C-alpha atoms as one frame of an Amber mdcrd trajectory, in Angstrom:
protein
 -65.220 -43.788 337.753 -63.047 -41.310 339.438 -60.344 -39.791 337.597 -56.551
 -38.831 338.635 -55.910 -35.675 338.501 -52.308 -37.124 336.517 -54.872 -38.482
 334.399 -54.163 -37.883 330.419 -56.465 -36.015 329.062 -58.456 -36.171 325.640
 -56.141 -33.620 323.284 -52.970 -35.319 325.225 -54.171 -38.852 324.089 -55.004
 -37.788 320.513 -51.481 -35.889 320.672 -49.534 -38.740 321.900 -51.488 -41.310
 319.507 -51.265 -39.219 316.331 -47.067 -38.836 316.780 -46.870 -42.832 317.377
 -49.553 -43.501 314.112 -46.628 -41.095 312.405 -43.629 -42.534 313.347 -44.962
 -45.746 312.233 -45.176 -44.656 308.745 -49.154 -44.466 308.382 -50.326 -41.828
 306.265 -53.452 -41.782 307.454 -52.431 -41.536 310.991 -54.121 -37.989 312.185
 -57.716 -39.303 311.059 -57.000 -42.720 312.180 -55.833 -41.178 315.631 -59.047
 -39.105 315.549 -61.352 -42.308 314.684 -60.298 -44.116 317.108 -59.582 -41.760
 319.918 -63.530 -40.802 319.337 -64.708 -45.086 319.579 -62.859 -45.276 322.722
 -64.051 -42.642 324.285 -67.590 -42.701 322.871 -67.486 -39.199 321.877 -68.075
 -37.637 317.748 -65.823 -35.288 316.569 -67.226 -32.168 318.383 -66.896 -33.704
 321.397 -62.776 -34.344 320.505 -62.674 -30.488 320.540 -64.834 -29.255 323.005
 -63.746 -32.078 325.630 -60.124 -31.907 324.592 -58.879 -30.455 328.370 -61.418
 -33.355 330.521 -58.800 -35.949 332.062 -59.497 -39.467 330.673 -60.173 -42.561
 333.110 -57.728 -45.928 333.169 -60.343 -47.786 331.540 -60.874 -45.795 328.678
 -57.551 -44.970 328.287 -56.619 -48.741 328.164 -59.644 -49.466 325.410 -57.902
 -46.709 323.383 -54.245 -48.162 324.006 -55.368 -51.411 322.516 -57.074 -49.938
 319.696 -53.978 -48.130 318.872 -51.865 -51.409 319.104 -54.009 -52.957 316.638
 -53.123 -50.286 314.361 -49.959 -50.439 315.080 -49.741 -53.240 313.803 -50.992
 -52.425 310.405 -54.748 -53.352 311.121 -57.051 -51.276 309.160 -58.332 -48.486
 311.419 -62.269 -49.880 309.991 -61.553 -53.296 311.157 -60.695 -52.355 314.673
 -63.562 -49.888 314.644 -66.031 -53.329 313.405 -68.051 -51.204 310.517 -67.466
 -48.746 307.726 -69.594 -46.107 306.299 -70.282 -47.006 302.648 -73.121 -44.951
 300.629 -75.937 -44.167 302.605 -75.494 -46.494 305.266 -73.015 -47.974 307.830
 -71.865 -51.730 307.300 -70.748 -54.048 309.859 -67.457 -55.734 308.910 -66.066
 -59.719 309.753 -62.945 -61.170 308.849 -64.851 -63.050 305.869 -65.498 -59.623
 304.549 -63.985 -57.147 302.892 -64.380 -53.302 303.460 -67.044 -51.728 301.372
 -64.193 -48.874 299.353 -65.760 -45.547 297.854 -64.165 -47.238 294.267 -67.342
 -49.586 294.540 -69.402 -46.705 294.690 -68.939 -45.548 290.810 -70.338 -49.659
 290.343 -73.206 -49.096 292.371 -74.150 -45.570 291.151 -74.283 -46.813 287.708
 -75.875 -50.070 288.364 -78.549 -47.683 289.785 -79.016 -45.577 286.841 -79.216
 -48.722 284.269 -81.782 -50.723 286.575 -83.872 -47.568 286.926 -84.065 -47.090
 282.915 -85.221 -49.880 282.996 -88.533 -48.661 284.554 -90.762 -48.910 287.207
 -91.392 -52.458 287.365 -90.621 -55.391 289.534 -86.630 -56.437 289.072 -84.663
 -59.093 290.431 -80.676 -59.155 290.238 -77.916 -61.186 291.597 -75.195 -59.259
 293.504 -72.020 -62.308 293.240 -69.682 -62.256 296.103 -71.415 -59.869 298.231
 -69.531 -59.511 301.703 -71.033 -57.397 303.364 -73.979 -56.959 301.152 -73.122
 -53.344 300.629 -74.247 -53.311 296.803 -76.596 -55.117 297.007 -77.783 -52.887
 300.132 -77.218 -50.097 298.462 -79.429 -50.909 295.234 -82.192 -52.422 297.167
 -82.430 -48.983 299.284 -82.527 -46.906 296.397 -84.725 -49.451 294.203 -87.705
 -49.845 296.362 -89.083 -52.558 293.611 -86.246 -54.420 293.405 -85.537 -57.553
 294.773 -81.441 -59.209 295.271 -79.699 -62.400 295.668 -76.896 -62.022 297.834
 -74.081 -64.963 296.416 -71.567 -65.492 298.630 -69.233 -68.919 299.342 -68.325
 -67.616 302.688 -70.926 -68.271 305.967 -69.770 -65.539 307.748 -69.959 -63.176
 305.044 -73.474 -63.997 304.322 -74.353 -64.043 308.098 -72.784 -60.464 308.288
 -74.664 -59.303 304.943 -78.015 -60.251 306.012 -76.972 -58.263 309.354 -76.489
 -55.213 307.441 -79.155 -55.981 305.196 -81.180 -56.032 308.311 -79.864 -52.572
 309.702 -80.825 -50.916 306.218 -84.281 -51.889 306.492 -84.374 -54.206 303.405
 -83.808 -57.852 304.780 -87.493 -58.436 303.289 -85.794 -58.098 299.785 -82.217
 -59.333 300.163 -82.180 -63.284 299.457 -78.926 -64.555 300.707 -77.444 -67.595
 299.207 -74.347 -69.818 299.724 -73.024 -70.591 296.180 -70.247 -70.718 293.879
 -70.644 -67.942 291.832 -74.286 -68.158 290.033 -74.499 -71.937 289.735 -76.919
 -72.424 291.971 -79.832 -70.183 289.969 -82.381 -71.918 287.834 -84.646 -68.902
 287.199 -84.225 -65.831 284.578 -82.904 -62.603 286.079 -82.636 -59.265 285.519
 -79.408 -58.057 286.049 -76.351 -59.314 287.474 -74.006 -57.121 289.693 -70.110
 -58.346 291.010 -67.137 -57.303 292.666 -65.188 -60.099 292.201 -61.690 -60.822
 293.102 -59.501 -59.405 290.519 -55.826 -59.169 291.691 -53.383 -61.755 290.143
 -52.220 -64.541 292.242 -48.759 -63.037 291.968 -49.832 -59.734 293.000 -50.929
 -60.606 296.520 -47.861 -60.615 298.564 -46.858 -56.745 297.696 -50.423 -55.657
 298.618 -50.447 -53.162 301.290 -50.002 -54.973 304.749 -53.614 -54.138 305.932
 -54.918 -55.666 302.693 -52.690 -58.218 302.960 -52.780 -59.708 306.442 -56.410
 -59.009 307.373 -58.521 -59.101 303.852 -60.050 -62.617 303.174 -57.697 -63.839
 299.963 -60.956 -65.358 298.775 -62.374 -62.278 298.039 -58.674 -60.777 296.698
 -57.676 -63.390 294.366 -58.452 -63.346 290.835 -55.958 -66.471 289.587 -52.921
 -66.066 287.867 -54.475 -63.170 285.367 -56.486 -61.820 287.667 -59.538 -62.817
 285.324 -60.701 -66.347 286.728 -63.979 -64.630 288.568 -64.825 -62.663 285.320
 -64.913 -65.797 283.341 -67.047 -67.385 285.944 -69.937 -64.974 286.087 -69.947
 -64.242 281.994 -70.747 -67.722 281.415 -72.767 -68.116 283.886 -74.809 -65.154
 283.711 -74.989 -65.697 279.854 -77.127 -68.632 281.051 -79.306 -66.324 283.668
 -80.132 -63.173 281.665 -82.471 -63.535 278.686 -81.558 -60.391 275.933 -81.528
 -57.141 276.968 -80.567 -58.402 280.458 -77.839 -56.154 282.389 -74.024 -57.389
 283.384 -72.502 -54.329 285.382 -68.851 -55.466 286.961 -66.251 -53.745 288.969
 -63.009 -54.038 287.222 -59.289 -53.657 288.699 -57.027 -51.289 286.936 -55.817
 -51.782 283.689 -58.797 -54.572 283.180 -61.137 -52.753 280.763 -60.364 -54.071
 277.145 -59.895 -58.135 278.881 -63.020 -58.111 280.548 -64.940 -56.675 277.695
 -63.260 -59.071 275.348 -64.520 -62.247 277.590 -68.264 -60.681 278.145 -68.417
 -59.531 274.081 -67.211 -63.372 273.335 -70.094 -64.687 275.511 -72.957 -62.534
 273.743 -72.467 -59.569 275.813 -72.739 -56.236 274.297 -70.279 -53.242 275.777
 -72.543 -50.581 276.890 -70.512 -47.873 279.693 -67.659 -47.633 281.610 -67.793
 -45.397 284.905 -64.449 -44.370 286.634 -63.925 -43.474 289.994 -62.702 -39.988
 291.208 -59.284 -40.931 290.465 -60.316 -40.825 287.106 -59.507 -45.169 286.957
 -62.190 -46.984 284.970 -63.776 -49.267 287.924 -67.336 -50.283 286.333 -68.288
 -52.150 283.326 -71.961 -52.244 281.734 -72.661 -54.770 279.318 -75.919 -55.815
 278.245 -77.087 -59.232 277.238 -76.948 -58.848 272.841 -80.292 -59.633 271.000
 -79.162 -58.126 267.751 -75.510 -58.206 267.461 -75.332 -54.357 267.546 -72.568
 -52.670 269.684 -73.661 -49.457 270.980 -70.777 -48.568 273.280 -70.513 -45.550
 275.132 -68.109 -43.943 277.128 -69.062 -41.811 280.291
């Protein structure tokens, strides 16, 4: 396509973009310039710099201007770009999903390290509420034995997981299933994995407008303590996991001692808390008592 030789070029655009993201208030607005600056223009972040004189055509110029519309309008720069990098893969994202955060990652990194101990052997778990499958991707990537059930209420969240679960190379493994919570399961399992909605009712409406307006409020809202989902799986995956059976949960802030009183009240024992870099507990181990002991642990 020929170019003008008025045309804006690349460092102009990212100039012009990055002032408007800032005047808007975002604080993310010189990466979020740079994000999507690079999707319309199909370039990586090299290509930002060492292109940043080259004029830019109409038609990329307009893909960018609605991109940046949709931010300006408080749209999360991952849900205008359609996928988000999460672990070691990328995952595609639909409104029925949420975005995989890095806080799920200190869940997932110690779900690994508890199903590993538990050796070499065949393992199946339940991931509840998985959206875009991305622990339950995650796990089955790094747990080449293992084998997950991907609960989810939500069609399109299941139809985007099993996308993703595709793209990782692990479809063969990951089972999804529409169900309310773990209801639907007959057979023993392993372990049981969740991020469930944990943010009271009340809470909602002074999330951040990206959370807000364009997160599913299935997946945000944990009732009017924020513990209805936590009740839930406990008693339901009291049912699933023999003793010695794993419970690992991703907690909201403050959420620790409640959670731990409702799994220790259903036979649960507390094992390990994990917190993510901000130094917030975010992950809960318990493990299915046999014995009545309570060996908990702090890491």
């Amino acid at each position: 396509m020929a170019v003008s030789p008025t045309a804006p070029t690349v460092g102009s655009l990212f100039g012009d973009l990055r002032a408007r993201l800032r005047a808007a208030g975002l604080a993310s607005a010189d990466l979020d310039a740079r994000l999507l600056l690079a999707a319309a223009l199909d370039l990586d972040a090299a290509g930002l710099i060492l292109r940043a004189g080259d004029p830019v055509d109409t038609e990329a110029a307009a893909r960018l201007e609605a991109m940046a519309e949709r931010r300006l309008a408080f749209e999360p720069v991952h849900r205008i770009l359609g996928h988000r990098a999460f672990g070691e893969h990328e995952f595609a994202l639909s409104p029925e999903t949420l975005e995989p955060r890095p806080d799920t990652e200190a869940l997932v990194d110690l779900a690994c390290e508890v199903l590993k101990r538990r050796g070499d052997g065949p393992l199946l778990f339940a991931d509840v509420g998985t959206g875009t499958g991305a622990i339950a991707v995650c796990l089955l990537s790094r747990l080449p034995r293992s084998r997950g059930i991907a609960i989810d209420l939500a069609e399109g969240a299941l139809a985007t997981a099993a996308r993703n679960a595709a793209s990782a190379g692990v479809a063969d493994r990951f089972w999804p299933l529409r169900a309310d919570y773990l209801s639907a399961l007959g057979r023993p399992l392993d372990a049981v994995v969740s991020n469930p909605p944990y943010i009271p009712t009340a809470d909602l409406e002074g999330l951040d407008p990206g959370v807000r307006q364009f997160d599913p409020a299935l997946a945000l809202d944990g009732g009017a303590d924020g513990l209805d989902a936590y009740r839930r799986i406990v008693e339901e995956a009291a049912r699933l996991l023999p003793a010695g059976g794993e419970l690992l949960l991703e907690i909201g802030r403050g959420q620790e001692h409640d959670v731990a009183h409702l799994a220790e009240a259903a036979g649960f024992v507390s094992m390990e808390t994990r917190s993510d870099l901000a130094g917030i507990v975010r992950a809960l181990w318990f493990r299915r008592d046999s014995h009545g002991e309570n060996e908990a642990r702090t890491a």
